[in-house]
Amino acid sequence: MAQKTPEIYSVELSGTEDVEKTDRGGGGGKEKYRGLKNKRLGLRKNHQKEALKKELGLEDHKLSTKELEKKYGTNIITGLSSTQAAELLARNGPNALTPPQETPEIIKFLKQMVGGFSILLWIGAILCWVAYAIQYFSDKSSSLDNVYLGVVLALVVIFTGIFAYYQEAKSTNIMASFSKMIPQQALVIRDSEKKTVPAEQLVVGDIVEIKGGDKIPADIRLLSAQGCKVDNSSLTGESEPQSRSCEFTHDSPLETKNIGFYSTTCLEGTATGLVINTGDHTIIGQIASLASGVGHEKTPIAIEIEHFVHIVGGVAVSIGILFFIIAVSMKYSVLNSIIFLIGIIVANVPEGLLATVTVTLSLTAKRMAKKNCLVKNLEAVETLGSTSIICSDKTGTLTQNRMTVAHLWFDNQIFVADTSEDHSNQVFDQSSGTWASLSKIITLCNRAEFRPGQESVPIMKKAVVGDASETALLKFSEVILGDVMEVRKRNRKVAEIPFNSTNKFQLSIHETDDPNDKRFLMVMKGAPERVLEKCSTIMVNGQEQPLDESMAEAFHTAYMELGGLGERVLGFCHLYLPADKFPETYSFDVDTMNFPTSGLCFVGLLSMIDPPRSTVPDAVTKCRSAGIKVIMVTGDHPITAKAIAKSVGIISANSETVEDVAQRLSVPVEQVNKGDAKAAVVTGMALKDMSPEQLDELLTSYPEIVFARTSPQQKLIIVEGCQRQDAVVAVTGDGVNDSPALKKADIGIAMGIAGSDAAKNAADMVLLDDNFASIVTGVEEGRLIFDNLKKTVAYTLTKNIAELCPFLIYIIAGLPLPIGTITILFIDLGTDIIPSVALAYEKAESDIMIRKPRHKKKDRLVNKPLAIYSYLHIGLMQALGAFVVYFTVYAQEGFRPSALINLRVEWEKDDVNDLEDSYGQEWTSYQRKYVEWMGYTAFFVGIMIQQIADLIIRKTRRNSIFQQGLFRNKVIWVGIASQIIIALILSYGLGSVPALNFTVLRPQYWFVAVPYAILIWVYDEVRKHFIRLYPGSWWDKNMYY
Amino acid sequence: MVIQKEKKSCGQVVEEWKEFVWNPRTHQFMGRTGTSWAFILLFYLVFYGFLTAMFTLTMWVMLQTVSDHTPKYQDRLATPGLMIRPKTENLDVIVNVSDTESWDQHVQKLNKFLEPYNDSIQAQKNDVCRPGRYYEQPDNGVLNYPKRACQFNRTQLGDCSGIGDPTHYGYSTGQPCVFIKMNRVINFYAGANQSMNVTCMGKRDEDAENLGSFVMFPANGNIDLMYFPYYGKKFHVNYTQPLVAVKFLNVTPNVEVNVECRINAANIATDDERDKFAGRVAFKLRINKT
């Protein structure tokens, strides 16, 4: 593992480059394999379904060599012939995983074009052109205004579409793909010759040779192996290296020793194997296709936005149609009615909102990336916030994914070792003579070594050559004793028997570093019971004592206790060989064992575990208080899983499982009242026999659950079970085995450092520091963004009423049009954009980490109070305020409000050039047009001024603005400044461009709406005040959004 | 969500709706209990009552800023527009000589329009002013003192006055009169103390040819300064707008003629690109003869 880490780091750093490389390189490759892929597409689908249903069906591990040769038509000595290989390659395709199917870019783009409000706007645009067509046929010289408006609407859709597409493309971090997992070269025997070929060209039946450090190029059945160990952690979640031999040891292909899996790493030793599966047919390939076969769920925020679009779209369409009917029945022409309809649609649709939401989400994504949460799918930003269940993998996520010394037993006492990431705080008693002996054994009886050239690296981060246990012991002794290599040098090794599975011990003989002591020291470590067998004495407080019954009993108690903690226990003993029998010149022979291997002195036990990360317990507690259930799902043993769960708080200190209760009460498990147990440890075997209903019951009745020994398919079942409870499920994982569950989850979280590429591919989010605690940060950000989006939506919806009322009044009362369609677009896509994004920077109103996660179906983004308050309260005030500005402009120009009623028809006639105002003056049509534009500008300014107040009140939903701090969020003020500046530019800068319908406005008109702005602020403060004063009251229920 | 809805049977939906409208268990009507509805109604009554009051108040305050007799701003009316009578659709004066009905409506409108100009009415209501100078009537300390107007007698329009005219302003003979008037603008001193007149011509060369000759009343299309300034309809009650009548004598029949009339006055620009009626008026004339 330690060797792997730096490699992955470098992958991370050059991630983008790699993506580009694969993209560029991929072109040719894709072309090459396209034919093959298509052919297999149909097959793949069926294949996926089967894989989902049944566990991996692989029989080859049970076959003998002869049978294998027959089955695959090969010869294990000479290998395949080149022609055979070429044929097979052509038939089965290359030994590579089919990359996950990407939605074509054009489809993604088109989706943006028709999603959300785009449809409504397209309708608006088309209506514009239809209106023009009608006009054109009745009068060839009709103005092109409607065509322009249609074009503008279409452009709005296209640009917001492009923007959203761009944002999404930018933040969809296409991580390293499966292809990166493919080993580059493989040593293969073909035509009786050893050849190096690209691993992609391997075919079933090939004989390959692997050695320590190689990635296994395909699924292979081992034919011979010498000390071969593989790291299967990415596949099964087991952190310990697995030894491999050519014997068939287990029915399950995952457990048997004679199968090596594609993409796992051979840590040491050498082996020869027969390729039995390639590419997508490998176990990894099957899991990968399982992952791609799992549909991606719609994210909660996408559902919310859809819900919101439905509401607003529904309002727009129904008001539009209602007023279309009203207009027609008021004897307006159909043409005019259509134009009204367009105005109503444009006024009702918050054109800028979806773009704003995208920006807001990507801002949060950036913020989260700084905190080491890399978000691949933008919408996932919020998903984490609504998460109610986290299904966490154990190895690598909750634990450090390295064996570490956790406990020691010597002097008849158990000592706890520090298992934190840097081991800095070893507090156990080191004064005993027994410890001196034990530490010597630990140091000497160990073959692991630091790789050279790492002087500046902290001990715990140094790369080590050796297996996990030895690495743990080496680092443990290095931390406590200092330079281990130096100690070993002083105690020269004269003979050694390495660990093997038959002996179950490791032994070495050393000269001592005491120049006066000419004896040899024999040190041994191994499985505790095997080591104890060889001992006749035991060391207590530095003194050898005979190993009597009571000491043996003490040993067993300690051994069971440590084993019960899920730890791997090793026993240590030593023997000083008498100098008379073994003089300095004695030649030890490890094969004949010309030295004693019994009657040794037992020194102590030492146990190791893959310890939890130090930040995890705290993070789990935080999740708990935030109402999030943390479930552990692991491929590891139940005992280990439970131990880790206990130590990180997934099973809290005082809760018991059914088995615990049974043990405590000394009754059979069946008799235990299930209500007494808060926690449950469920194994994959038990899960297999459960019906979905039973699983549901299990998930609802136990607050603390650990699933152990689960297969990738079962992880999927567990995630689905959680989702049936209406929970938003987050899944964390690092291994290939996690990828289907990561994909199925509402949000999949992969580990950035330890995570396999498959996991990162399937995930929506990557934790760059592998730290579970980062999830908590993510949850907090996610919840905040949901709250803030609510504010943004409320802010944006408010002005819709102020934009809509003019049309309704225009139709009903016949006033000259108060605000033009183009002007509305300038509010929606101009002045309002930056302020609504600024709300994303708002701080939380209260501790959002102590409330329950929102209920996916009850706590909506846009709820009834929000819509009503925005539309019928604030929105209406805005409309009134803006109308006052409008009436002011008209009255001061000569048209008093009373003169405006039903003036519309005459007002709009181009051939009426002597329209009389309230003072008897006469107006040409252009003069009136200009006043109308002044009216637009005035109405626009009126809305803008009140939107400033709206922006300020939206900072909080419950607290007073003064509690929240008026100036804490500086971006809000940037937003306000931007509103004012944009409005000034439109009025004074572009006032002379007739197409935009803006005019220069007298300075005083900018302040007419101020009383209403103040009213909005005061009213909202009153609202919040009563909400705080009477929580749960009628007011609270109806006014809190 | 959509899928779930589809799963529900039609009956269930109806049942749910029924329950929504009236839920007998919770005594809820449309999702609210009676008290809740009462609260809501009361709230909105008070709330909207308050908003109405607020709106009324602000409007009242705003109206205090505008005076009754002159508008606060006149920046948009720097150049008065010109307009024709009879007022026709798209300003197309189309006369089918033989079809009485085609021009009778114009004649009716003109009769009505010119009625206040009858000499008798003018003499009765308005002053005889001195031509060639503005008829200024300062308030002299009396606020909003009512203003007198100058006489513009119908007879000044000569052949176009329509008095005792069997040709109905020339419409029945294909020699129609078109009246040009200048838009009223309060306190506007048209002409800047110099005499001004209206001139007409064909828009393009062929229009000029087709237009033929015409006569104007008062002679030269003069507009006298004495009709200015205008003091607003409230205090300048009987103000009579000066007119210029144009009688087209021999328009080429059955051809559309674009005519443009403009005022020649020192302080009235007639070349505004955007406002096609600033100081001018363009109309189409078509005499259909068989």
PDB file of C-alpha atoms in Angstrom, chain A residues 300 368 373 375 379-388 390 628 728-732 746-747 749 765 767 774-783 853:
ATOM      1  CA  PRO A 300     -32.389  16.085  -5.028  1.00  0.00           C
ATOM      2  CA  MET A 368     -15.635  22.791  -1.269  1.00  0.00           C
ATOM      3  CA  CYS A 373     -14.054  17.968  -1.554  1.00  0.00           C
ATOM      4  CA  VAL A 375     -17.247  17.857  -6.832  1.00  0.00           C
ATOM      5  CA  GLU A 379     -25.729  19.292  -8.429  1.00  0.00           C
ATOM      6  CA  ALA A 380     -24.079  16.907  -5.998  1.00  0.00           C
ATOM      7  CA  VAL A 381     -23.021  19.978  -4.040  1.00  0.00           C
ATOM      8  CA  GLU A 382     -26.438  20.186  -2.502  1.00  0.00           C
ATOM      9  CA  THR A 383     -27.081  16.453  -2.332  1.00  0.00           C
ATOM     10  CA  LEU A 384     -24.573  16.087   0.447  1.00  0.00           C
ATOM     11  CA  GLY A 385     -26.530  18.613   2.432  1.00  0.00           C
ATOM     12  CA  SER A 386     -29.737  16.631   2.256  1.00  0.00           C
ATOM     13  CA  THR A 387     -28.002  13.347   2.967  1.00  0.00           C
ATOM     14  CA  SER A 388     -29.703  11.396   5.707  1.00  0.00           C
ATOM     15  CA  ILE A 390     -24.045   7.745   4.890  1.00  0.00           C
ATOM     16  CA  ILE A 628     -27.359  11.652   9.668  1.00  0.00           C
ATOM     17  CA  VAL A 728     -30.848  10.540   0.554  1.00  0.00           C
ATOM     18  CA  VAL A 729     -27.939   8.156   0.628  1.00  0.00           C
ATOM     19  CA  ALA A 730     -24.288   9.034   0.442  1.00  0.00           C
ATOM     20  CA  VAL A 731     -21.852   6.206  -0.156  1.00  0.00           C
ATOM     21  CA  THR A 732     -18.163   6.498   0.446  1.00  0.00           C
ATOM     22  CA  ASP A 746     -27.613   9.715  -4.403  1.00  0.00           C
ATOM     23  CA  ILE A 747     -24.106  10.905  -3.938  1.00  0.00           C
ATOM     24  CA  ILE A 749     -17.954   9.897  -2.544  1.00  0.00           C
ATOM     25  CA  MET A 765     -17.485  13.723  -5.342  1.00  0.00           C
ATOM     26  CA  LEU A 767     -12.335  13.604  -1.115  1.00  0.00           C
ATOM     27  CA  SER A 774     -14.312  16.447   4.927  1.00  0.00           C
ATOM     28  CA  ILE A 775     -17.730  14.940   4.381  1.00  0.00           C
ATOM     29  CA  VAL A 776     -18.986  16.889   7.356  1.00  0.00           C
ATOM     30  CA  THR A 777     -17.711  20.073   5.772  1.00  0.00           C
ATOM     31  CA  GLY A 778     -19.473  19.005   2.613  1.00  0.00           C
ATOM     32  CA  VAL A 779     -22.730  18.423   4.453  1.00  0.00           C
ATOM     33  CA  GLU A 780     -22.495  21.847   5.999  1.00  0.00           C
ATOM     34  CA  GLU A 781     -21.839  23.511   2.660  1.00  0.00           C
ATOM     35  CA  GLY A 782     -24.621  21.520   1.071  1.00  0.00           C
ATOM     36  CA  ARG A 783     -27.152  22.566   3.669  1.00  0.00           C
ATOM     37  CA  PRO A 853     -31.499  16.643   7.236  1.00  0.00           C
TER      38      PRO A 853
END
